[in-house]
mmCIF file of C-alpha atoms and ligand atoms in Angstrom:
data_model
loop_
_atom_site.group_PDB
_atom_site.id
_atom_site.type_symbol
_atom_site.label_atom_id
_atom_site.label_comp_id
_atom_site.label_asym_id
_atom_site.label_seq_id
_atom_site.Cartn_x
_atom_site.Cartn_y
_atom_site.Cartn_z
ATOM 1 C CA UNK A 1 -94.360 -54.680 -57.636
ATOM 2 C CA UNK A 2 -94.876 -57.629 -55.361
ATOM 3 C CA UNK A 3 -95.592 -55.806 -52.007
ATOM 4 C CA UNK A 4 -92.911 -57.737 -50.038
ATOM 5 C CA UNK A 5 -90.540 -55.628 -52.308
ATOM 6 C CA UNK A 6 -92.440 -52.756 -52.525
ATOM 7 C CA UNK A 7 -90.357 -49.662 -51.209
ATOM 8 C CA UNK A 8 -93.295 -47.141 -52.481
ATOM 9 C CA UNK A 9 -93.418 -44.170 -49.862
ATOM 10 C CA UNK A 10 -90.097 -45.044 -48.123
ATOM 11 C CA UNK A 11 -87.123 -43.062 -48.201
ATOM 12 C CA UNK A 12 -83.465 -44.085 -48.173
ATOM 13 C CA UNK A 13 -80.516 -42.460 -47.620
ATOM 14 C CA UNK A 14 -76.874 -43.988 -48.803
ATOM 15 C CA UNK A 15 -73.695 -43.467 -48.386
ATOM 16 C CA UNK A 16 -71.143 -43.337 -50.618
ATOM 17 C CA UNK A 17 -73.656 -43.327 -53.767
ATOM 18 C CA UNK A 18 -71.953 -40.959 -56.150
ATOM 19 C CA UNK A 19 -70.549 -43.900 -58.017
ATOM 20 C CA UNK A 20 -70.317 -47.228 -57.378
ATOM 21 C CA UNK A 21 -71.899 -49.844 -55.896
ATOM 22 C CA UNK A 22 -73.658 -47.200 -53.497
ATOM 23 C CA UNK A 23 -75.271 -45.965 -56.720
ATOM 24 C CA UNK A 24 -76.050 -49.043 -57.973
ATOM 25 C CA UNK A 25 -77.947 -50.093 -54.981
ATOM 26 C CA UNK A 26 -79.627 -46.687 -54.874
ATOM 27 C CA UNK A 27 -80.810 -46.902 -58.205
ATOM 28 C CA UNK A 28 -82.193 -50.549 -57.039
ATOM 29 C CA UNK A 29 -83.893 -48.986 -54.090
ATOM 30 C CA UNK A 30 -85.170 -46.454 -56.430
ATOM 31 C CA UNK A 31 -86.550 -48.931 -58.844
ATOM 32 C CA UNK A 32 -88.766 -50.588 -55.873
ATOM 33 C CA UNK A 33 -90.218 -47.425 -55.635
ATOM 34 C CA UNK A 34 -87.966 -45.617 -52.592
ATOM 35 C CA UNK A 35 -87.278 -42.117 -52.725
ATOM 36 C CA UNK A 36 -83.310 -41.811 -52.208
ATOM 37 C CA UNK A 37 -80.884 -39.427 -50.740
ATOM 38 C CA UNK A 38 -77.671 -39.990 -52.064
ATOM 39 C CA UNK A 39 -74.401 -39.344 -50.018
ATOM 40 C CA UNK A 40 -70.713 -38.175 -51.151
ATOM 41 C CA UNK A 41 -67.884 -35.700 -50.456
ATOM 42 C CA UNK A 42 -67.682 -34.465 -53.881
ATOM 43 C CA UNK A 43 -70.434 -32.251 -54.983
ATOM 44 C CA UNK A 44 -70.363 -32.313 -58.686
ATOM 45 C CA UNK A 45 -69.977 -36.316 -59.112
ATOM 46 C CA UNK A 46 -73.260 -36.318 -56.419
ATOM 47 C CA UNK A 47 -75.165 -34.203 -58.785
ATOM 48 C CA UNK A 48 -74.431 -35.947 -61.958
ATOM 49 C CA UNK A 49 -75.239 -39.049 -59.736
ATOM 50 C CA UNK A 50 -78.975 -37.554 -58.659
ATOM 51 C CA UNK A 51 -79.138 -36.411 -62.551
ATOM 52 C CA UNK A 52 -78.946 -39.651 -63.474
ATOM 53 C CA UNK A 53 -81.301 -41.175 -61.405
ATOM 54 C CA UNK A 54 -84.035 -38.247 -62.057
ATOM 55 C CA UNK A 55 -83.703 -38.654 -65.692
ATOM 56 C CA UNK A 56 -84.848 -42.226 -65.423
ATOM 57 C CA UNK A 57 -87.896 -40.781 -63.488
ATOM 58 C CA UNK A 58 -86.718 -41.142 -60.242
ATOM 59 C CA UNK A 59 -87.271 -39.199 -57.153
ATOM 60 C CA UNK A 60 -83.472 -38.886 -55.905
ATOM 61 C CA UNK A 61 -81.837 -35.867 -54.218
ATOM 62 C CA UNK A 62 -78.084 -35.306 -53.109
ATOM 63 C CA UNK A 63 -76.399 -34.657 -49.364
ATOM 64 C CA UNK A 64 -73.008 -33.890 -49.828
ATOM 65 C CA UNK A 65 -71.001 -34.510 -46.073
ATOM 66 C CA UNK A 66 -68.204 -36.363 -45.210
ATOM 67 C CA UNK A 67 -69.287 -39.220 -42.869
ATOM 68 C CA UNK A 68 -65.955 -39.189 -41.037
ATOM 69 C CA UNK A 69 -67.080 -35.877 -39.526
ATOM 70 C CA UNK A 70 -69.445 -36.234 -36.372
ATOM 71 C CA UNK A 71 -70.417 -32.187 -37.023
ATOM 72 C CA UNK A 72 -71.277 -32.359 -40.439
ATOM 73 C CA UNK A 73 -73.211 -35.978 -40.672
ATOM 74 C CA UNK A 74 -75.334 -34.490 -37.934
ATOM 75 C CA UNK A 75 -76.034 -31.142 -39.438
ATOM 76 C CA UNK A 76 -76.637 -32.558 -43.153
ATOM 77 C CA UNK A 77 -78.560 -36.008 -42.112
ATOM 78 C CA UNK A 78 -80.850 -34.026 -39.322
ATOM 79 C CA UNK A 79 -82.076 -31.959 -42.455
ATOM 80 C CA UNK A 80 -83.329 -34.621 -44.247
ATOM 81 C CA UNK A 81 -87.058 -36.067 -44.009
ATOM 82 C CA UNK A 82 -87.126 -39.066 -41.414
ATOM 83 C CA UNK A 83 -85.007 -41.952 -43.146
ATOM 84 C CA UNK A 84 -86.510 -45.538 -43.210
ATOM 85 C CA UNK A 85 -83.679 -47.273 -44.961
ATOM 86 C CA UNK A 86 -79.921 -46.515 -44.261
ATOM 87 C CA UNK A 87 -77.523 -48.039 -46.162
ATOM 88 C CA UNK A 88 -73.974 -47.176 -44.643
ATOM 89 C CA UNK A 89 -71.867 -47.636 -48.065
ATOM 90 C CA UNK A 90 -69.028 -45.145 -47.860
ATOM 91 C CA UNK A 91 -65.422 -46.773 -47.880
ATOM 92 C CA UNK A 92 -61.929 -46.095 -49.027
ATOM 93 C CA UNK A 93 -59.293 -48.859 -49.937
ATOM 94 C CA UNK A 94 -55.825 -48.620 -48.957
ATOM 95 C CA UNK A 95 -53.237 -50.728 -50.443
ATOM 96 C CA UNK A 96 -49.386 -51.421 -48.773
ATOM 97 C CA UNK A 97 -47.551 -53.696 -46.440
ATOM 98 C CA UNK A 98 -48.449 -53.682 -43.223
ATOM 99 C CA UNK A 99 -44.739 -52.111 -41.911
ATOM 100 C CA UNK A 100 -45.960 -49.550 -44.268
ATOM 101 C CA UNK A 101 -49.299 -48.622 -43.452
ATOM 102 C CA UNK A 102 -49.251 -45.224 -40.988
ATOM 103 C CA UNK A 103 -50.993 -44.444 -38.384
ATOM 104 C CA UNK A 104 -53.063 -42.014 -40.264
ATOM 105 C CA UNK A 105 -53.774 -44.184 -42.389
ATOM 106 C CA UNK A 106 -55.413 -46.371 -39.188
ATOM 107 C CA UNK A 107 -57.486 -43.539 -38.202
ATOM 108 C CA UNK A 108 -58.186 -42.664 -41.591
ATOM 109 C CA UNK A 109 -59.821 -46.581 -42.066
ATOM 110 C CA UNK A 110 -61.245 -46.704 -38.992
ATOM 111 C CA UNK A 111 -62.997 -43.033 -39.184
ATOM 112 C CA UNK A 112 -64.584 -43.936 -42.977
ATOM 113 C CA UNK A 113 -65.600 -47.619 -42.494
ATOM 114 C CA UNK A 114 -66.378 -47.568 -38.822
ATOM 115 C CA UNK A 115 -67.432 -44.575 -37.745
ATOM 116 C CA UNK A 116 -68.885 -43.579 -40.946
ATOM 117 C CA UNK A 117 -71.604 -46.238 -40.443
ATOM 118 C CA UNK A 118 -71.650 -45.607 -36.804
ATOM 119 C CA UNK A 119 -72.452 -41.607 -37.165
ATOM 120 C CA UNK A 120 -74.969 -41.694 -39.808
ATOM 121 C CA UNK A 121 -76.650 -45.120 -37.793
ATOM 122 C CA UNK A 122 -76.822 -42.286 -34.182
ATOM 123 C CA UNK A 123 -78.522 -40.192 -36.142
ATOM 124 C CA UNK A 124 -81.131 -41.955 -37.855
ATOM 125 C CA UNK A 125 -82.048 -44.730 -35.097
ATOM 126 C CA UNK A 126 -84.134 -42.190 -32.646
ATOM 127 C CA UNK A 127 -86.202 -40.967 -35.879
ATOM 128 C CA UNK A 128 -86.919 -44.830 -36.760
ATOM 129 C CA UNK A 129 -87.730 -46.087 -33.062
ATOM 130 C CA UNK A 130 -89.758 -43.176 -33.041
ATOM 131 C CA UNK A 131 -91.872 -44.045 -36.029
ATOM 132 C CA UNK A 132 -91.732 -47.979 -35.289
ATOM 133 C CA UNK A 133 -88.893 -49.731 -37.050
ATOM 134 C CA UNK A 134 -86.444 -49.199 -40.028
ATOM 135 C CA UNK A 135 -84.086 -51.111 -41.785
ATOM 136 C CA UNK A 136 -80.209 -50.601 -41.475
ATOM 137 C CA UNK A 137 -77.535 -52.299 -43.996
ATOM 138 C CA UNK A 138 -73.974 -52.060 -43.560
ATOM 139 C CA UNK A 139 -71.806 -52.839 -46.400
ATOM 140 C CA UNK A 140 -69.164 -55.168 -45.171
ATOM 141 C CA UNK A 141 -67.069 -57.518 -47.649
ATOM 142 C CA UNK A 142 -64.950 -60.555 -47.952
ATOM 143 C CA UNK A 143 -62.677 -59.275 -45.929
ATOM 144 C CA UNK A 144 -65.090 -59.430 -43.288
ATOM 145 C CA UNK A 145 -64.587 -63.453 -43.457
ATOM 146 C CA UNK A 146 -61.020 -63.731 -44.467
ATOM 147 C CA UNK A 147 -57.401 -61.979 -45.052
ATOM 148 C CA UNK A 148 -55.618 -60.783 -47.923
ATOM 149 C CA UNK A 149 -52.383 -59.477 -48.150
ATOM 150 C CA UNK A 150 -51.622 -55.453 -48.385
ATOM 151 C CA UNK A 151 -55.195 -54.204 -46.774
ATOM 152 C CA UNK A 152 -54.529 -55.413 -43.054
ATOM 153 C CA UNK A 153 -56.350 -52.090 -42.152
ATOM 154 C CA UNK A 154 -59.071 -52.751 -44.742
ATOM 155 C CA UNK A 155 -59.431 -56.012 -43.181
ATOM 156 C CA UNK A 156 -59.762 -55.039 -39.906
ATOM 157 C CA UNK A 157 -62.708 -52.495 -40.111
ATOM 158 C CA UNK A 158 -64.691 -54.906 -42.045
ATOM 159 C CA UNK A 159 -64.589 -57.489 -39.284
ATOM 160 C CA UNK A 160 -65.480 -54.518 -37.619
ATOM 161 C CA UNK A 161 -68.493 -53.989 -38.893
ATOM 162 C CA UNK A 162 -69.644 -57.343 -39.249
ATOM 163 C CA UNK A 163 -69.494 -57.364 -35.517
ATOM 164 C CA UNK A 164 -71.147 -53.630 -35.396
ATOM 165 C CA UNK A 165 -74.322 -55.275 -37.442
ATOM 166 C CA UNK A 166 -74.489 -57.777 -34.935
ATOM 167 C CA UNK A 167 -74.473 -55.487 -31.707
ATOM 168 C CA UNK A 168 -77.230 -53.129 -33.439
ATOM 169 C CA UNK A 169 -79.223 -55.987 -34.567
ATOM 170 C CA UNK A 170 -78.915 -57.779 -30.498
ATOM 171 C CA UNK A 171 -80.335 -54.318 -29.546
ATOM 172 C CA UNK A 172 -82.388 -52.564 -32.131
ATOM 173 C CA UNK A 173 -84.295 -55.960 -33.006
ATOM 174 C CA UNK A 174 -87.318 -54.782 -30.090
ATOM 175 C CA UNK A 175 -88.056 -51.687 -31.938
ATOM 176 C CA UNK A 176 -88.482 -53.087 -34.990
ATOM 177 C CA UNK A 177 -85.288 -51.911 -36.605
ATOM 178 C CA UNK A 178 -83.397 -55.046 -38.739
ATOM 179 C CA UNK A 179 -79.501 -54.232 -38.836
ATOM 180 C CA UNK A 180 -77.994 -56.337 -41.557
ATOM 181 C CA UNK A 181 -75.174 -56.399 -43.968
ATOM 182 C CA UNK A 182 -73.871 -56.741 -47.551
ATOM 183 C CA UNK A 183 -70.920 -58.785 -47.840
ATOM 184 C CA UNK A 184 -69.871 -57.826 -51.846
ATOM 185 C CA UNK A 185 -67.329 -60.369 -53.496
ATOM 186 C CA UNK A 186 -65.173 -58.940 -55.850
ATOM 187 C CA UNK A 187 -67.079 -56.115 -58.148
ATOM 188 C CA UNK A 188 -66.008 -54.208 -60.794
ATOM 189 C CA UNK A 189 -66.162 -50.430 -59.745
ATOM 190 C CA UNK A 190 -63.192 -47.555 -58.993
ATOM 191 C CA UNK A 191 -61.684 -49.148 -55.571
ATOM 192 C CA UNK A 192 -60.830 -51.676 -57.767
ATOM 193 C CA UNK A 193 -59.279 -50.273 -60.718
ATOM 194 C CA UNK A 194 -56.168 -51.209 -60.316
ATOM 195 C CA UNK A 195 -56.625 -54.553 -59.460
ATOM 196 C CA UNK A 196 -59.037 -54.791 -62.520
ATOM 197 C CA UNK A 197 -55.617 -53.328 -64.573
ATOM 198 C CA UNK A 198 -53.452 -55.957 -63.114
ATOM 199 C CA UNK A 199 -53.510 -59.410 -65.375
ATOM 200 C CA UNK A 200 -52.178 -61.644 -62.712
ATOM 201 C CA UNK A 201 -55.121 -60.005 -59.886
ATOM 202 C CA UNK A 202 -57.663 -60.168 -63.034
ATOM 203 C CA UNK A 203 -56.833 -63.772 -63.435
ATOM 204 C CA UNK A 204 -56.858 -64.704 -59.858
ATOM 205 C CA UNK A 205 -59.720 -63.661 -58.783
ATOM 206 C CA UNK A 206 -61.359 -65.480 -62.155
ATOM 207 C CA UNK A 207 -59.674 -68.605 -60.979
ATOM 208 C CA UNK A 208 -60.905 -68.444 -58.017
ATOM 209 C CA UNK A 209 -64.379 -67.142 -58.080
ATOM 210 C CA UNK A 210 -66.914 -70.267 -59.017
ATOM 211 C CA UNK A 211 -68.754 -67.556 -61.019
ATOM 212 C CA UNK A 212 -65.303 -67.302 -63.072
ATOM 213 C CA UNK A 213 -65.835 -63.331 -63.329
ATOM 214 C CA UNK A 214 -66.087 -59.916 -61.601
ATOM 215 C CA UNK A 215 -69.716 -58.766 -60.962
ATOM 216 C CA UNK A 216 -70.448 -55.722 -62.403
ATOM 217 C CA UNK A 217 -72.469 -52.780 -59.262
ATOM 218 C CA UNK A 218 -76.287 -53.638 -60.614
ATOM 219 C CA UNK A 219 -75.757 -57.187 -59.379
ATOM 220 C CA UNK A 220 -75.840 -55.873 -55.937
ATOM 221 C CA UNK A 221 -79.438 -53.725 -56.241
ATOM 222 C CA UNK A 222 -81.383 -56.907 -55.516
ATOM 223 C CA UNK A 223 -80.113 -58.233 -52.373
ATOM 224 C CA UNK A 224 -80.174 -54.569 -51.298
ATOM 225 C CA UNK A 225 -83.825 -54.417 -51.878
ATOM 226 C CA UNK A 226 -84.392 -57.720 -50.394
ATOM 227 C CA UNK A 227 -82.945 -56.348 -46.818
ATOM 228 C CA UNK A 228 -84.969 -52.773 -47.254
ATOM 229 C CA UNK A 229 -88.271 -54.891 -47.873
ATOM 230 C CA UNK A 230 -90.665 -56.049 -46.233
ATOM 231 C CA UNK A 231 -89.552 -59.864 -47.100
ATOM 232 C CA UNK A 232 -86.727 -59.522 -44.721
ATOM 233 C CA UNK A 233 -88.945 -57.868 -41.682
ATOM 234 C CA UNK A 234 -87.351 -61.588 -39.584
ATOM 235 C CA UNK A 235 -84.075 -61.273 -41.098
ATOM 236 C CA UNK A 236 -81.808 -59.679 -38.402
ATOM 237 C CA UNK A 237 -78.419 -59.739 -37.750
ATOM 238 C CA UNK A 238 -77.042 -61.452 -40.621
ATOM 239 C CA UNK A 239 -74.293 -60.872 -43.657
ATOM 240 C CA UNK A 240 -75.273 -61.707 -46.761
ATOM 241 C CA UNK A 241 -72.252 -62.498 -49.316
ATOM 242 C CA UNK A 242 -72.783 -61.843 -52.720
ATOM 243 C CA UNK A 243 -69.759 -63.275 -54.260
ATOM 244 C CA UNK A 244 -69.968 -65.737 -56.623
ATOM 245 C CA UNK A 245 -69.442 -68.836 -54.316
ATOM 246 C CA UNK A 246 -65.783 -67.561 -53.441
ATOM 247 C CA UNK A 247 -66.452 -67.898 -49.959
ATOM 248 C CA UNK A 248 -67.539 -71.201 -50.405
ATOM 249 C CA UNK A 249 -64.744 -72.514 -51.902
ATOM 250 C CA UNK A 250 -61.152 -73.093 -51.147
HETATM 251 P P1 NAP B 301 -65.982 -46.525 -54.940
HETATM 252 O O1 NAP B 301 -66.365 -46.803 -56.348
HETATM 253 O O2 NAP B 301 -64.614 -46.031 -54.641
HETATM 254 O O3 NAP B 301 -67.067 -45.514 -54.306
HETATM 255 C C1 NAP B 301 -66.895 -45.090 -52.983
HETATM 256 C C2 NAP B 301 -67.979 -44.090 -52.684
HETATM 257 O O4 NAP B 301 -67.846 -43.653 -51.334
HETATM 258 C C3 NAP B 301 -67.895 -42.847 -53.559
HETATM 259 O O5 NAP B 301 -69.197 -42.392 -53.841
HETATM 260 C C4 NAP B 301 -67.181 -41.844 -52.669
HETATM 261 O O6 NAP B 301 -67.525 -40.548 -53.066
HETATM 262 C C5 NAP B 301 -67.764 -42.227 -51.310
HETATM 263 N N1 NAP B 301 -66.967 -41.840 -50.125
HETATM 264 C C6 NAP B 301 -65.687 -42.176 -49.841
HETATM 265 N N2 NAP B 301 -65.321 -41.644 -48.654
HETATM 266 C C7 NAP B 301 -66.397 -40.947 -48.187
HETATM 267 C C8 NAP B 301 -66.655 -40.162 -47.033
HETATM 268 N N3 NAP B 301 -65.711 -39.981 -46.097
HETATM 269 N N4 NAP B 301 -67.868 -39.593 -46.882
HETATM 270 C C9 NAP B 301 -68.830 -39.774 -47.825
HETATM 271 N N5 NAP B 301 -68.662 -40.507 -48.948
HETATM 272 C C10 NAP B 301 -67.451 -41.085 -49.115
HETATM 273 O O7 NAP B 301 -66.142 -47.837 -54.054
HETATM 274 P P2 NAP B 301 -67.125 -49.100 -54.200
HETATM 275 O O8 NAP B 301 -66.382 -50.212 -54.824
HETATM 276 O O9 NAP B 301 -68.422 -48.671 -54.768
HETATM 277 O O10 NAP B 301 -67.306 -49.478 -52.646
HETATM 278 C C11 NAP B 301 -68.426 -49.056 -51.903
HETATM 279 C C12 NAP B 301 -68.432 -49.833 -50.601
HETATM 280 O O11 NAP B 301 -68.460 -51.232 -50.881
HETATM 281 C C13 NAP B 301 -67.183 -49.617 -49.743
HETATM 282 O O12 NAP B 301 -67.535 -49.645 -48.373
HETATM 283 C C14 NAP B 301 -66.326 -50.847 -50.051
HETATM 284 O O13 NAP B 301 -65.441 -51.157 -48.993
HETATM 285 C C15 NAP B 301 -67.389 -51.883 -50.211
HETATM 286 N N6 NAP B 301 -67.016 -53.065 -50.983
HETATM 287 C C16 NAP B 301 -66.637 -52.942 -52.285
HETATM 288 C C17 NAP B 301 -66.361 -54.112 -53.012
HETATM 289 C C18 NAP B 301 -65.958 -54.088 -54.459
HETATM 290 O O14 NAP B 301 -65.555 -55.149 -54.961
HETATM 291 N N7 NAP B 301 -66.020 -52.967 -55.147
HETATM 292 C C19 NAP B 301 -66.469 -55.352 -52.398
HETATM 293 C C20 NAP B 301 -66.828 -55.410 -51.046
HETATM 294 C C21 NAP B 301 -67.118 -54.260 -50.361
HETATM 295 P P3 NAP B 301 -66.583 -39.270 -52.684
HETATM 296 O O15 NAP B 301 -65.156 -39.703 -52.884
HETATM 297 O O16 NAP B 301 -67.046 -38.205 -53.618
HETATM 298 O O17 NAP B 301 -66.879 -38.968 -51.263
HETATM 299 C C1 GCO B 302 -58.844 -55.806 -52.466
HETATM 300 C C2 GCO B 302 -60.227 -55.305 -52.841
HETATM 301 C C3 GCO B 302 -61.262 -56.000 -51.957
HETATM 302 C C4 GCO B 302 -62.650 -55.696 -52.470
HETATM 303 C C5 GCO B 302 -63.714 -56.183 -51.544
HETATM 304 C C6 GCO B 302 -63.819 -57.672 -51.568
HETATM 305 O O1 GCO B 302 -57.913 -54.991 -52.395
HETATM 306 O O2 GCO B 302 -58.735 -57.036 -52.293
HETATM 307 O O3 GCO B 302 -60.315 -53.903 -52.703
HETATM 308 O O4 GCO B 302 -61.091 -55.552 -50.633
HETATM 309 O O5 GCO B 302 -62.828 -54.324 -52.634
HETATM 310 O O6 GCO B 302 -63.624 -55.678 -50.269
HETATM 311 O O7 GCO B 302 -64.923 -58.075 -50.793
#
C-alpha cells in the first residue's frame, strides 16, 4: 500500500453503508486497510453488510441508529472508538411534483440529508480536534450543481450540503480536520431502481453521460480513499464529481 493511501490503524465510520454506495466505499476504506463501522436503520441488512465485509477478512462492525435522531446518533456514535474518517452517506430520494411534495416530506429531506451529516459531524469533531485532525466527507451529488425535475426537495439539501462542506472546511481547516465531498453522477444502486427500470430515464442518462453508462457503487471506493488519505491532507473544502463528464457537458 503506497502510504499516501494507507488507512492501516484508522477507523471509519459511514453512514448509510448497509447497501449501496455507502458499502461500496466502506469496503474501499476497508481495502486501504481502515477498520469500519458501518451505519443503517435496519439491523439485519447491517449485519449481512458487516458479514460481508468480515468474510473478505475485514475488520468491519455494525451501528444501527437513525441519523435523523439527535438522541440516538449521540448515544450509538459516543460508543464507538474515536472515529478518524466520517463519511456522512445516509440519504433518501423522493420523487413528485413540486405542488405535490408535503411538508413532511420537507422535514423528512432536510432531517436525513442535512442534519444527518450535521449530527453525526457534532459528534465526532471534538474527538478529532482532540487527537489532531480527521477527515470528514459528505456525500453530495449532481444535484448539488444543477436541477432536475420531480426532486426539488432532493435538490435543495444537496446544495445544502455542498455549502455545509464549505462552512466546516472555512472552520475546521486549523485543527487539521479536511471537510470535503463526493459529488456521485448517476450510479446504479436501490435509490435508483426505478429510474434504472424506466427505458426512456435509462436512455437519457446514457445519452447524456460522456461515459455513455451508469457506474456501478465500487467506482466510487477510490475517490473515497483518496479524501480519507493522507494524499489529500491540502485538499479542503472541495466537491469532487464522479460522474462521467456529465457535468461537463451540456
Ligand atoms: P441506497 O442504495 O438507497 O442506500 C441508502 C443507505 O442509507 C441505506 O444503507 C439505508 O439503510 C441508509 N439510510 C437511509 N436513511 C437512513 C437514516 N435515516 N439513518 C441511517 N441510515 C439511513 O442509496 P445510495 O444510492 O447508495 O445513496 C447513498 C448516498 O449517495 C445518498 O446520500 C444519495 O443521495 C447519494 N447519491 C446517490 C447517487 C446514486 O446515483 N445512487 C448519486 C449521487 C448521490 P436503511 O434504510 O437500512 O437505514
Ligand atoms: C434522480 C436520482 C439522482 C441521483 C443522484 C445524481 O432522481 O435524478 O435519484 O438524484 O440519485 O443524486 O447525482
Amino acid at each position: 500500500m503506497h502510504p499516501l493511501f494507507d488507512l492501516s490503524g484508522k477507523h471509519a465510520l459511514l453512514t448509510g453503508a448497509s447497501r449501496g454506495l455507502g458499502f461500496a466505499m466502506a469496503r474501499g476504506l476497508a481495502s486501504a486497510g481502515a477498520r469500519v463501522s458501518l451505519n443503517g436503520r435496519n439491523e439485519e441488512a447491517l449485519a449481512k453488510a458487516v458479514d460481508a465485509l468480515r468474510a473478505e477478512g475485514f475488520e468491519a462492525d455494525g451501528v444501527v441508529c437513525d441519523v435523523t435522531r439527535a438522541d440516538d446518533v449521540e448515544r450509538s456514535f459516543n460508543a464507538l472508538d474515536p472515529i478518524d474518517i466520517l463519511v456522512n452517506n445516509a440519504g433518501i430520494q423522493i420523487r413528485a411534483p413540486f405542488v405535490e411534495h408535503s411538508a413532511e416530506t420537507w422535514r423528512l429531506m432536510f432531517e436525513t440529508h442535512v442534519m444527518g451529516a450535521v449530527l453525526p459531524t457534532r459528534v465526532v469533531v471534538p474527538g478529532m480536534i482532540a487527537r489532531g485532525g480527521g477527515k470528514i466527507i459528505n456525500i453530495c451529488s449532481l444535484m448539488s450543481e444543477v436541477g432536475r425535475k420531480t426532486i426539488v426537495p432532493y435538490t435543495t439539501m444537496k446544495g445544502a450540503l455542498k455549502m455545509l462542506t464549505r462552512g466546516l472546511a472555512t472552520e475546521l481547516g486549523r485543527h487539521n480536520i479536511q471537510v470535503n465531498a463526493i459529488g456521485p453522477g448517476y450510479f446504479a444502486t436501490e435509490m435508483n431502481g426505478a429510474l434504472l427500470n424506466d427505458a426512456e430515464f435509462d436512455a437519457f442518462v446514457r445519452n447524456r453521460t460522456p461515459a455513455a453508462r451508469w457506474a456501478q457503487p465500487d467506482e466510487l471506493a477510490g475517490t473515497a480513499v483518496f479524501l480519507s488519505s493522507p494524499a489529500s491532507n491540502f485538499v479542503n473544502g472541495q466537491v469532487l464529481y464522479v460522474d462521467g463528464g456529465i457535468l461537463a457537458s451540456l
